[in-house]
PDB file of C-alpha atoms in Angstrom:
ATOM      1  CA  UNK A   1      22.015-100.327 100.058  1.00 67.00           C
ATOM      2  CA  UNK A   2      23.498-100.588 103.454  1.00 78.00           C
ATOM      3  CA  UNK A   3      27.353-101.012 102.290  1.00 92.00           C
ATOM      4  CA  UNK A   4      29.664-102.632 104.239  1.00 95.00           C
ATOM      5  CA  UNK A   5      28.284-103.930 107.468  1.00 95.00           C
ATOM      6  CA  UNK A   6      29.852-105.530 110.653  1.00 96.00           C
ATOM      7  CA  UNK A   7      29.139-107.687 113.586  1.00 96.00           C
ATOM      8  CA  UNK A   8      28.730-107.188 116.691  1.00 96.00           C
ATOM      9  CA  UNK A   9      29.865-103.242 117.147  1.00 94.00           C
ATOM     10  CA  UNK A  10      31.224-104.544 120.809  1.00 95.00           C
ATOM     11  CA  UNK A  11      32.742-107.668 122.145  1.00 96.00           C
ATOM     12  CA  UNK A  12      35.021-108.417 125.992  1.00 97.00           C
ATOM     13  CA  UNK A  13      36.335-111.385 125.701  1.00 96.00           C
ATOM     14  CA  UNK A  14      38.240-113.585 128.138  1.00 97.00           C
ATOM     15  CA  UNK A  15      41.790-114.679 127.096  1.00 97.00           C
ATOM     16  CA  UNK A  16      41.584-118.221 125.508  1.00 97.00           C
ATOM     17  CA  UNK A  17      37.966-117.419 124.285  1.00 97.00           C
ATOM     18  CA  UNK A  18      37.301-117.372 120.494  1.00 96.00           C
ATOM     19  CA  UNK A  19      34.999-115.993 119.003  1.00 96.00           C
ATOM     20  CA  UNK A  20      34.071-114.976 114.898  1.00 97.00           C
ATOM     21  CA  UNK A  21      33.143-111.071 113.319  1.00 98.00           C
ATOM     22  CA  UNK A  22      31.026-111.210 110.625  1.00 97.00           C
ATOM     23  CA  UNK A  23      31.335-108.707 107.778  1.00 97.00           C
ATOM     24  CA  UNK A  24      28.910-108.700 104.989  1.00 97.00           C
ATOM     25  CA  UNK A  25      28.750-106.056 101.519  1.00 96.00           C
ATOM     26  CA  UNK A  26      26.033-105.701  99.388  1.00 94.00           C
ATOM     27  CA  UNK A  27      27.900-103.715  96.258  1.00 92.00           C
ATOM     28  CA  UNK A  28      28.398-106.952  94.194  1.00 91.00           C
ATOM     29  CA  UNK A  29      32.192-106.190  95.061  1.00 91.00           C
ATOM     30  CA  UNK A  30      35.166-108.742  94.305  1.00 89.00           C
ATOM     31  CA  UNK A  31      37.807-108.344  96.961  1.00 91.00           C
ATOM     32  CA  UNK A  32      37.146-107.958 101.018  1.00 94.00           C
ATOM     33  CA  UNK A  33      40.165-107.360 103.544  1.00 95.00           C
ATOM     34  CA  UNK A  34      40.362-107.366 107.659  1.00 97.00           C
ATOM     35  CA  UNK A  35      42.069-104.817 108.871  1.00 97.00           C
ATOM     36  CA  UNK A  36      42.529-103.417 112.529  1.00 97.00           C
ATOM     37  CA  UNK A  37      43.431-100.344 114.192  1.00 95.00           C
ATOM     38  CA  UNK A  38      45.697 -99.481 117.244  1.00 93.00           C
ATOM     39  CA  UNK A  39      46.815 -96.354 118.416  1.00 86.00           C
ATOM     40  CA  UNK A  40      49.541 -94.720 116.843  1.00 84.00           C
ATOM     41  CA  UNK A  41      50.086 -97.135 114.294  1.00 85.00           C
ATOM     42  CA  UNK A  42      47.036 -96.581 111.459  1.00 88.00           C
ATOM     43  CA  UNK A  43      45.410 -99.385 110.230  1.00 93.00           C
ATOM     44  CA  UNK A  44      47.428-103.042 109.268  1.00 94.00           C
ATOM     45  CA  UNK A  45      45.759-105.548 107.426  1.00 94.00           C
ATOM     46  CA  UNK A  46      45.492-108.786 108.986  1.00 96.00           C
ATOM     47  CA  UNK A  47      43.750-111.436 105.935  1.00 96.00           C
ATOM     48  CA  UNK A  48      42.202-110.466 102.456  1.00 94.00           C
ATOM     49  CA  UNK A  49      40.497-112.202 100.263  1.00 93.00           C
ATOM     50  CA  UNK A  50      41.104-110.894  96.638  1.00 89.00           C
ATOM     51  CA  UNK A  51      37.734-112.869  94.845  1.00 88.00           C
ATOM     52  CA  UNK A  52      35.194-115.572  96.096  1.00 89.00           C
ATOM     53  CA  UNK A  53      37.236-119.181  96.902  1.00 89.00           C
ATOM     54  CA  UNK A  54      40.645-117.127  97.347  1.00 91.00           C
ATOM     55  CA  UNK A  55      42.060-115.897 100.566  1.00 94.00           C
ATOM     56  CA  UNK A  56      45.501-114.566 101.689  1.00 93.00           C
ATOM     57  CA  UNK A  57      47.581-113.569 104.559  1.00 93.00           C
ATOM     58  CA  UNK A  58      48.341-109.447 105.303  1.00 91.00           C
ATOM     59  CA  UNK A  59      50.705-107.846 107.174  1.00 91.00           C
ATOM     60  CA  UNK A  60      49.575-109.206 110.772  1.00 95.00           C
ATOM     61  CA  UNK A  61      48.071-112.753 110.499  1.00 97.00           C
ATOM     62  CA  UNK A  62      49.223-114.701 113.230  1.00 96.00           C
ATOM     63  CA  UNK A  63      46.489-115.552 115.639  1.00 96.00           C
ATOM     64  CA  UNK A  64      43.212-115.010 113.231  1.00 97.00           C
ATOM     65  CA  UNK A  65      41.994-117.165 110.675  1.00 97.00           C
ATOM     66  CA  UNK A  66      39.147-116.009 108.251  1.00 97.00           C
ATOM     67  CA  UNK A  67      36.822-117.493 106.213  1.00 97.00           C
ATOM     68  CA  UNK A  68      35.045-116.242 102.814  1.00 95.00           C
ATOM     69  CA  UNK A  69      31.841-117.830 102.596  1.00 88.00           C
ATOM     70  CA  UNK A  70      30.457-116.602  99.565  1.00 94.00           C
ATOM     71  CA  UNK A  71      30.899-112.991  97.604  1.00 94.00           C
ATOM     72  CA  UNK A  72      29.154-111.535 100.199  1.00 96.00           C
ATOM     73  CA  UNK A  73      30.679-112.441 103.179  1.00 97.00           C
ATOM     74  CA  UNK A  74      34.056-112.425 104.603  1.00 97.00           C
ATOM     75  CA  UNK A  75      34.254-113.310 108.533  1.00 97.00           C
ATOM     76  CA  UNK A  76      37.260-113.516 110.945  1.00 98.00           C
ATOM     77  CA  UNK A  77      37.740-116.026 113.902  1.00 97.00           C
ATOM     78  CA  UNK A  78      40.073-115.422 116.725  1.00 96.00           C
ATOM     79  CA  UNK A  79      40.668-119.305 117.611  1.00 93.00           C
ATOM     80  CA  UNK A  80      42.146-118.186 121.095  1.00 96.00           C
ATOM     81  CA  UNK A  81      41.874-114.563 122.417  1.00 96.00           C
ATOM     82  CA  UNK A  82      44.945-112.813 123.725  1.00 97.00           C
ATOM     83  CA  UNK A  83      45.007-109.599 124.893  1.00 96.00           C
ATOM     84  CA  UNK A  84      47.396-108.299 122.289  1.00 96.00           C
ATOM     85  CA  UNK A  85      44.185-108.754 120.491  1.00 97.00           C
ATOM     86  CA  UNK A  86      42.159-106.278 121.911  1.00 97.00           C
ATOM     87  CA  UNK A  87      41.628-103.632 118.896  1.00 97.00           C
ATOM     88  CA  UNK A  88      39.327-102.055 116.752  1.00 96.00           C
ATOM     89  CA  UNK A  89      38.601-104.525 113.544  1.00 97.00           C
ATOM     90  CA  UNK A  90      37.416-102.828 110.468  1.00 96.00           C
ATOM     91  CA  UNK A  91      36.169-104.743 107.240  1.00 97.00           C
ATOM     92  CA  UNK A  92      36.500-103.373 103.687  1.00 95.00           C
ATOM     93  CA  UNK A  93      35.227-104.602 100.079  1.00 94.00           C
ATOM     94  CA  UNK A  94      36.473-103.159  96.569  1.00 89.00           C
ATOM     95  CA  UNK A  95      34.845-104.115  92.933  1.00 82.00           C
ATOM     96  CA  UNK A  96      38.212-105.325  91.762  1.00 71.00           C
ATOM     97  CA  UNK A  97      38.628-104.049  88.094  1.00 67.00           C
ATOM     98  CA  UNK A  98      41.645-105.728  86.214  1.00 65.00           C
ATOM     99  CA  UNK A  99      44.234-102.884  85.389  1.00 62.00           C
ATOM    100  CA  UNK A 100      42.669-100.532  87.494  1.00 66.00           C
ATOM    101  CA  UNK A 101      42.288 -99.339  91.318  1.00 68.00           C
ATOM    102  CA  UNK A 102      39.270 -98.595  92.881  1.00 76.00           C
ATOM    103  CA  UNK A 103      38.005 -97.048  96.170  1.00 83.00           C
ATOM    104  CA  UNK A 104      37.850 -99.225  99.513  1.00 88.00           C
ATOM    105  CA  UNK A 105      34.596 -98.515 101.757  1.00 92.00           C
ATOM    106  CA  UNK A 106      34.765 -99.452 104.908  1.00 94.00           C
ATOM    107  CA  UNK A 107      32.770-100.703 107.657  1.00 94.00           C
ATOM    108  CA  UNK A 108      31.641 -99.230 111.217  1.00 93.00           C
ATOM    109  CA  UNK A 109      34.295-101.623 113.042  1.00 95.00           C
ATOM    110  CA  UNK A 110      33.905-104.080 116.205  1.00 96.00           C
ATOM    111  CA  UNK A 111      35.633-102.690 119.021  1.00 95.00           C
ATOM    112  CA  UNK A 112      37.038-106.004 120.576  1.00 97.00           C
ATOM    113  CA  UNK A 113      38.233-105.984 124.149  1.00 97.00           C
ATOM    114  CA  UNK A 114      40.401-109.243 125.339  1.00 97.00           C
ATOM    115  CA  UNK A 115      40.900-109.533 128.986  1.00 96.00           C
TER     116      UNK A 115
ATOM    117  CA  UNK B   1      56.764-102.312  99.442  1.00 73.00           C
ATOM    118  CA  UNK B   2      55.005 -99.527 100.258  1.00 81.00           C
ATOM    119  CA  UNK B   3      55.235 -97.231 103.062  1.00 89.00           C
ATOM    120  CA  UNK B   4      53.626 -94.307 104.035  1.00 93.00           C
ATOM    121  CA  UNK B   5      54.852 -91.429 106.420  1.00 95.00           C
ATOM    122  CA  UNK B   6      52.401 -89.046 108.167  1.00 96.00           C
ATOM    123  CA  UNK B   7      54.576 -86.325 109.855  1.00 91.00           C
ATOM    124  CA  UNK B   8      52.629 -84.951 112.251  1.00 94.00           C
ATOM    125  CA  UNK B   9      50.529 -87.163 114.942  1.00 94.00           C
ATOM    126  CA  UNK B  10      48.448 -84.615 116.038  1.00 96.00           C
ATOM    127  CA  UNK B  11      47.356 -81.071 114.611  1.00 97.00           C
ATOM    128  CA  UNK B  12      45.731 -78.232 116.548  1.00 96.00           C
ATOM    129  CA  UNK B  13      44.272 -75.410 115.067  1.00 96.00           C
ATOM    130  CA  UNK B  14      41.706 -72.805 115.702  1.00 96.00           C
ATOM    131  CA  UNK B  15      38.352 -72.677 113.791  1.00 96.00           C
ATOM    132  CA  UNK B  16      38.460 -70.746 110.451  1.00 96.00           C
ATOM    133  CA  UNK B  17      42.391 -71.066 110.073  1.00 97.00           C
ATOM    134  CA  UNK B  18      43.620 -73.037 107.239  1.00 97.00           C
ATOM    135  CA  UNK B  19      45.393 -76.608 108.039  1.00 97.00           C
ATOM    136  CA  UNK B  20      48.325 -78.729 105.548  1.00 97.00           C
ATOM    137  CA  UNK B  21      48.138 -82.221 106.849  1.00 98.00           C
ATOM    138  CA  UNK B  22      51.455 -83.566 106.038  1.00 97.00           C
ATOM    139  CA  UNK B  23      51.927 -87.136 103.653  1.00 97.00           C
ATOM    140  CA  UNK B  24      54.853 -88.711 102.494  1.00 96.00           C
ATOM    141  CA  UNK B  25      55.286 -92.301 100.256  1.00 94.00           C
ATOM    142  CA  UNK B  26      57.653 -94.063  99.547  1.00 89.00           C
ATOM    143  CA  UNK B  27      58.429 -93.888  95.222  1.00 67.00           C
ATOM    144  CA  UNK B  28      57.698 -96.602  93.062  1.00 68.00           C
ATOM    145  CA  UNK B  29      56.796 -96.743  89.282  1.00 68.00           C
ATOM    146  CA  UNK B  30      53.300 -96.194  89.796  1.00 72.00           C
ATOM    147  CA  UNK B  31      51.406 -94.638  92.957  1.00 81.00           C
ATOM    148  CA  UNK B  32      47.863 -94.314  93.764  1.00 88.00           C
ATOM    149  CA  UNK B  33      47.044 -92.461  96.484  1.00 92.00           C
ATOM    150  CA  UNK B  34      43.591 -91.457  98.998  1.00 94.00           C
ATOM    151  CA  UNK B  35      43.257 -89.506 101.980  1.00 96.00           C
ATOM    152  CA  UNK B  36      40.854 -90.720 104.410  1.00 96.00           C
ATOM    153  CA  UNK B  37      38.773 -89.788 107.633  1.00 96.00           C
ATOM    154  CA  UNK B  38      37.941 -91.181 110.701  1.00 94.00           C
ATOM    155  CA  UNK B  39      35.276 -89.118 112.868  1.00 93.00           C
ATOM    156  CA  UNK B  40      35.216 -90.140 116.075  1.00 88.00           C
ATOM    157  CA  UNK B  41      33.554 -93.906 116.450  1.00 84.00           C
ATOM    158  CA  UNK B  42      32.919 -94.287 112.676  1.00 87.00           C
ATOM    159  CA  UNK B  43      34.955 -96.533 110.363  1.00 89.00           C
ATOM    160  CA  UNK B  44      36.673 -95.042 107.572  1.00 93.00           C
ATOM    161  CA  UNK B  45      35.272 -92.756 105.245  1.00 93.00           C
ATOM    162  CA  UNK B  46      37.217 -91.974 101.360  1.00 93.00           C
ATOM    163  CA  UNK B  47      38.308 -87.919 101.315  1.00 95.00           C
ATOM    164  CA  UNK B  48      39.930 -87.882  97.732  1.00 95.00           C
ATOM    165  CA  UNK B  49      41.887 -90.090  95.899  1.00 92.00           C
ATOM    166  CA  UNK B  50      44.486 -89.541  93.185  1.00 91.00           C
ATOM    167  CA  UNK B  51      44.614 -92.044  90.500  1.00 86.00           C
ATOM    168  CA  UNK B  52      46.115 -90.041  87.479  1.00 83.00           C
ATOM    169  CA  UNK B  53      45.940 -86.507  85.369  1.00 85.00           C
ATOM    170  CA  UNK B  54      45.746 -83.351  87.701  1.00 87.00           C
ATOM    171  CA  UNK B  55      48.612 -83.134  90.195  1.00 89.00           C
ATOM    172  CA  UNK B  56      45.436 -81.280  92.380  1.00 95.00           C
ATOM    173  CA  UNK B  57      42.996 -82.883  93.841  1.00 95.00           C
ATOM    174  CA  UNK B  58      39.803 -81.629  95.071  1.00 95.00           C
ATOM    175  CA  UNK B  59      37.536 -84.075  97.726  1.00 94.00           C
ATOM    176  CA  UNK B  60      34.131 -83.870  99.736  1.00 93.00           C
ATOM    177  CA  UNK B  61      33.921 -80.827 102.551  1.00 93.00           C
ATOM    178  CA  UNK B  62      36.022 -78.259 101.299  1.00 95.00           C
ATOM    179  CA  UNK B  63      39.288 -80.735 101.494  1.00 97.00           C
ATOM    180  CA  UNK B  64      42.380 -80.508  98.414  1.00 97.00           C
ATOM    181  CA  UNK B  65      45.843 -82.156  97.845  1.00 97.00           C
ATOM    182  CA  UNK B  66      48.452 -81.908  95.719  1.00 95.00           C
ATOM    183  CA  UNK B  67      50.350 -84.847  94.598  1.00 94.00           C
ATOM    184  CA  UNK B  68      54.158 -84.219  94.232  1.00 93.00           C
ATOM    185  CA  UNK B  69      56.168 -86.772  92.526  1.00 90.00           C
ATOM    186  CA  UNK B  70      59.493 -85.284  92.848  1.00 90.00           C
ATOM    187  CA  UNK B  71      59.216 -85.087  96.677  1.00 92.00           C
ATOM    188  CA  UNK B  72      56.859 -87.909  97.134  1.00 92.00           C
ATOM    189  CA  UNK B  73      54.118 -85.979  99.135  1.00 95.00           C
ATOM    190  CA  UNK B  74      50.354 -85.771  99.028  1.00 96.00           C
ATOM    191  CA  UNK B  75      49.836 -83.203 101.545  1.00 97.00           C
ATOM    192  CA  UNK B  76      46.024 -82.467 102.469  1.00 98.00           C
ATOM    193  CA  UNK B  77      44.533 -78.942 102.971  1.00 98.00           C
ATOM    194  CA  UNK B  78      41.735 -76.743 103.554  1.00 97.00           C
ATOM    195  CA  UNK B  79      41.520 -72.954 103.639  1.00 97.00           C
ATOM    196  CA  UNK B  80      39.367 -72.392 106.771  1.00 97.00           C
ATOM    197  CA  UNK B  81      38.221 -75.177 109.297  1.00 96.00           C
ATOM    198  CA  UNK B  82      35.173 -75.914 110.814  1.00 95.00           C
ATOM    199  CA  UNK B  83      34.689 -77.836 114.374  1.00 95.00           C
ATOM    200  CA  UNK B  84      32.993 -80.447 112.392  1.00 94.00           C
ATOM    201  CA  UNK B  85      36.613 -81.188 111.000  1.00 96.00           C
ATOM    202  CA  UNK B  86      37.846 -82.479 114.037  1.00 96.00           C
ATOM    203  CA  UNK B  87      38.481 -86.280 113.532  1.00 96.00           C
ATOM    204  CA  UNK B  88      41.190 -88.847 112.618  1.00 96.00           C
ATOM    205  CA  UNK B  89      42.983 -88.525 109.222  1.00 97.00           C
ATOM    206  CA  UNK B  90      44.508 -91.164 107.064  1.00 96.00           C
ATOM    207  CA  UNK B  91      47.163 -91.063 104.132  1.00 96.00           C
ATOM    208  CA  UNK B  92      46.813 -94.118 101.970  1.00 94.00           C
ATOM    209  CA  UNK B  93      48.930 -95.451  99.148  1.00 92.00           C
ATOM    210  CA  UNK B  94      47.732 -98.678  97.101  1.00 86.00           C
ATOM    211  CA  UNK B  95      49.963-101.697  96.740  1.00 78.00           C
ATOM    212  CA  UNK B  96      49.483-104.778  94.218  1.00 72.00           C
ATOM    213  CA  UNK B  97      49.403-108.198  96.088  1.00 69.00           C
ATOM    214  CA  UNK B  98      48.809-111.377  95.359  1.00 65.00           C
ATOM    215  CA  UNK B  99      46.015-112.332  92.572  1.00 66.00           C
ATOM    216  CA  UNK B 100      45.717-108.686  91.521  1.00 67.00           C
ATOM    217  CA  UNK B 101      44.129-107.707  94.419  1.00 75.00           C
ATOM    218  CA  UNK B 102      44.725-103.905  95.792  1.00 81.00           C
ATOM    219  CA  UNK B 103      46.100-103.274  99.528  1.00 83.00           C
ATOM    220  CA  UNK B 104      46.309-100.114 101.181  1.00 88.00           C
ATOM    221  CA  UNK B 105      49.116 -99.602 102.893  1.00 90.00           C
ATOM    222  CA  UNK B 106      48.088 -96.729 105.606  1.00 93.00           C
ATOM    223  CA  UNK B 107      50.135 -93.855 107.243  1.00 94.00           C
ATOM    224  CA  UNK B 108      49.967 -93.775 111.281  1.00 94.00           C
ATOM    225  CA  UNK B 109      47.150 -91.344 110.920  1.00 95.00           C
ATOM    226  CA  UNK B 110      46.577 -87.230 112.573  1.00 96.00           C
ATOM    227  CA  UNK B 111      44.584 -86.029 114.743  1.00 96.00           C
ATOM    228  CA  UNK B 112      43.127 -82.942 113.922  1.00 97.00           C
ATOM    229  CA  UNK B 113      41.467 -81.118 116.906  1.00 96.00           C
ATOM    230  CA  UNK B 114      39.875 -77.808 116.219  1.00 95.00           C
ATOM    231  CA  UNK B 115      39.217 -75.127 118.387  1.00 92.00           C
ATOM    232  CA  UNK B 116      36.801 -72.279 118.971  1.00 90.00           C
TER     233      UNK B 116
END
C-alpha cells in the first residue's frame, strides 16, 4: 500500500515548456485535489476532482489544466511554463463519504523549477 | 468561505519547553478542523483532526488541541519538545465545494525550530 504517490520528485523547466505530474492513490479513494505550496502563503488548491468523470477549478487555476484518467489517477499539465510557476505541487486523495469528512493524505510533492 | 489565520510565522523554542502553536478560523455553522505537519522535504502528514464531541483533542507524537468555538481557535500544543519536532505546521479547516466534495482551506503555516 504505497498511498499517494507523485511524479517526478524534481523538474527545471524552461519558460514556454509544458510538461504533465502524475499523481496516482491506491486507497480505492473518491476525490483527488492539486494543490501547491509557496512560501509564506500555505498551501492553495489549484484543480480537484471530487469523483471519477468530474473535475473542478480551486482557488488558483489559471495556467494548469488537469486531467482524471480513471479513480486512480489524477495528473496536472502546465500547457506553458512561467516562472510564477515554479513551486512545490502536492497531490491529495480522500474516500469521500456522503454527510461526512474524512482525512486528506498527501503525497511527497514535485518540486518544479521554471526558468 | 473559509479562512484560516495562523498567528505566528515562525516559533523558536528550546528542547524540552512546552510550545502553543496559535490557529484561528473564521465561524460558520459547522467547522471541521486538522492540524498538519510538514518535516522538512516530505509532503504533508495528518497531526489530529477535530470532527465532533471532545472540545480536546489528542494526535500522534505527544501533540493536543483544544477547539474553542466562542473564540474560533484550535491552538496546538505539546508539553515538552523534542528536536525531532522541528518542521512546518499547518492549521486546516474543511470547506464544502462543489459535488460534495471536501476542500481544505489551509493557514499560512509555522515554523517551529527547536533548539538544544
Amino acid at each position: 500500500n504505497a498511498g499517494v504517490t507523485q511524479t517526478p520528485k524534481f523538474q527545471v523547466l524552461k519558460t514556454g515548456q509544458s510538461m504533465t505530474l502524475q499523481c496516482a492513490q491506491d486507497m480505492n479513494h473518491n476525490s483527488m485535489y492539486w494543490y501547491r505550496q509557496d512560501p509564506g502563503m500555505g498551501l492553495r488548491l489549484i484543480y480537484y476532482s471530487a469523483s471519477e468523470g468530474t473535475t473542478d477549478k480551486g482557488e488558483v487555476p489559471n495556467g494548469y489544466n488537469v486531467s482524471r484518467l480513471n479513480k486512480r489517477e489524477f495528473s496536472l499539465r502546465l500547457e506553458s511554463a512561467a516562472p510564477s510557476q515554479t513551486s512545490v505541487y502536492f497531490c491529495a486523495s480522500i474516500r469521500r463519504v456522503q454527510g461526512r469528512t474524512d482525512t486528506q493524505y498527501f503525497g511527497p510533492g514535485t518540486r518544479l523549477t521554471v526558468l | 468561505a473559509q479562512s484560516v489565520t495562523q498567528l505566528d510565522s515562525q516559533v523558536p523554542v528550546f528542547e524540552e519547553a512546552p510550545v502553543e502553536l496559535r490557529c484561528n478560523y473564521s465561524s460558520s455553522v459547522s467547522v471541521y478542523l486538522f492540524w498538519y505537519v510538514q518535516y522538512p522535504n516530505q509532503g504533508l502528514q495528518l497531526l489530529l483532526k477535530y470532527l465532533s464531541g471532545s472540545t480536546l483533542v489528542k494526535g500522534i507524537n505527544g501533540f493536543e488541541a483544544e477547539f474553542n468555538k466562542s473564540q474560533t481557535s484550535f491552538h496546538l500544543r505539546k508539553p515538552s519538545v523534542h528536536i525531532s519536532d522541528t518542521a512546518e505546521y499547518f492549521c486546516a479547516v474543511s470547506d464544502i465545494v462543489g459535488q460534495g466534495a471536501q476542500k481544505l482551506v489551509f493557514g499560512q503555516g509555522t515554523r517551529l525550530t527547536i533548539n538544544p
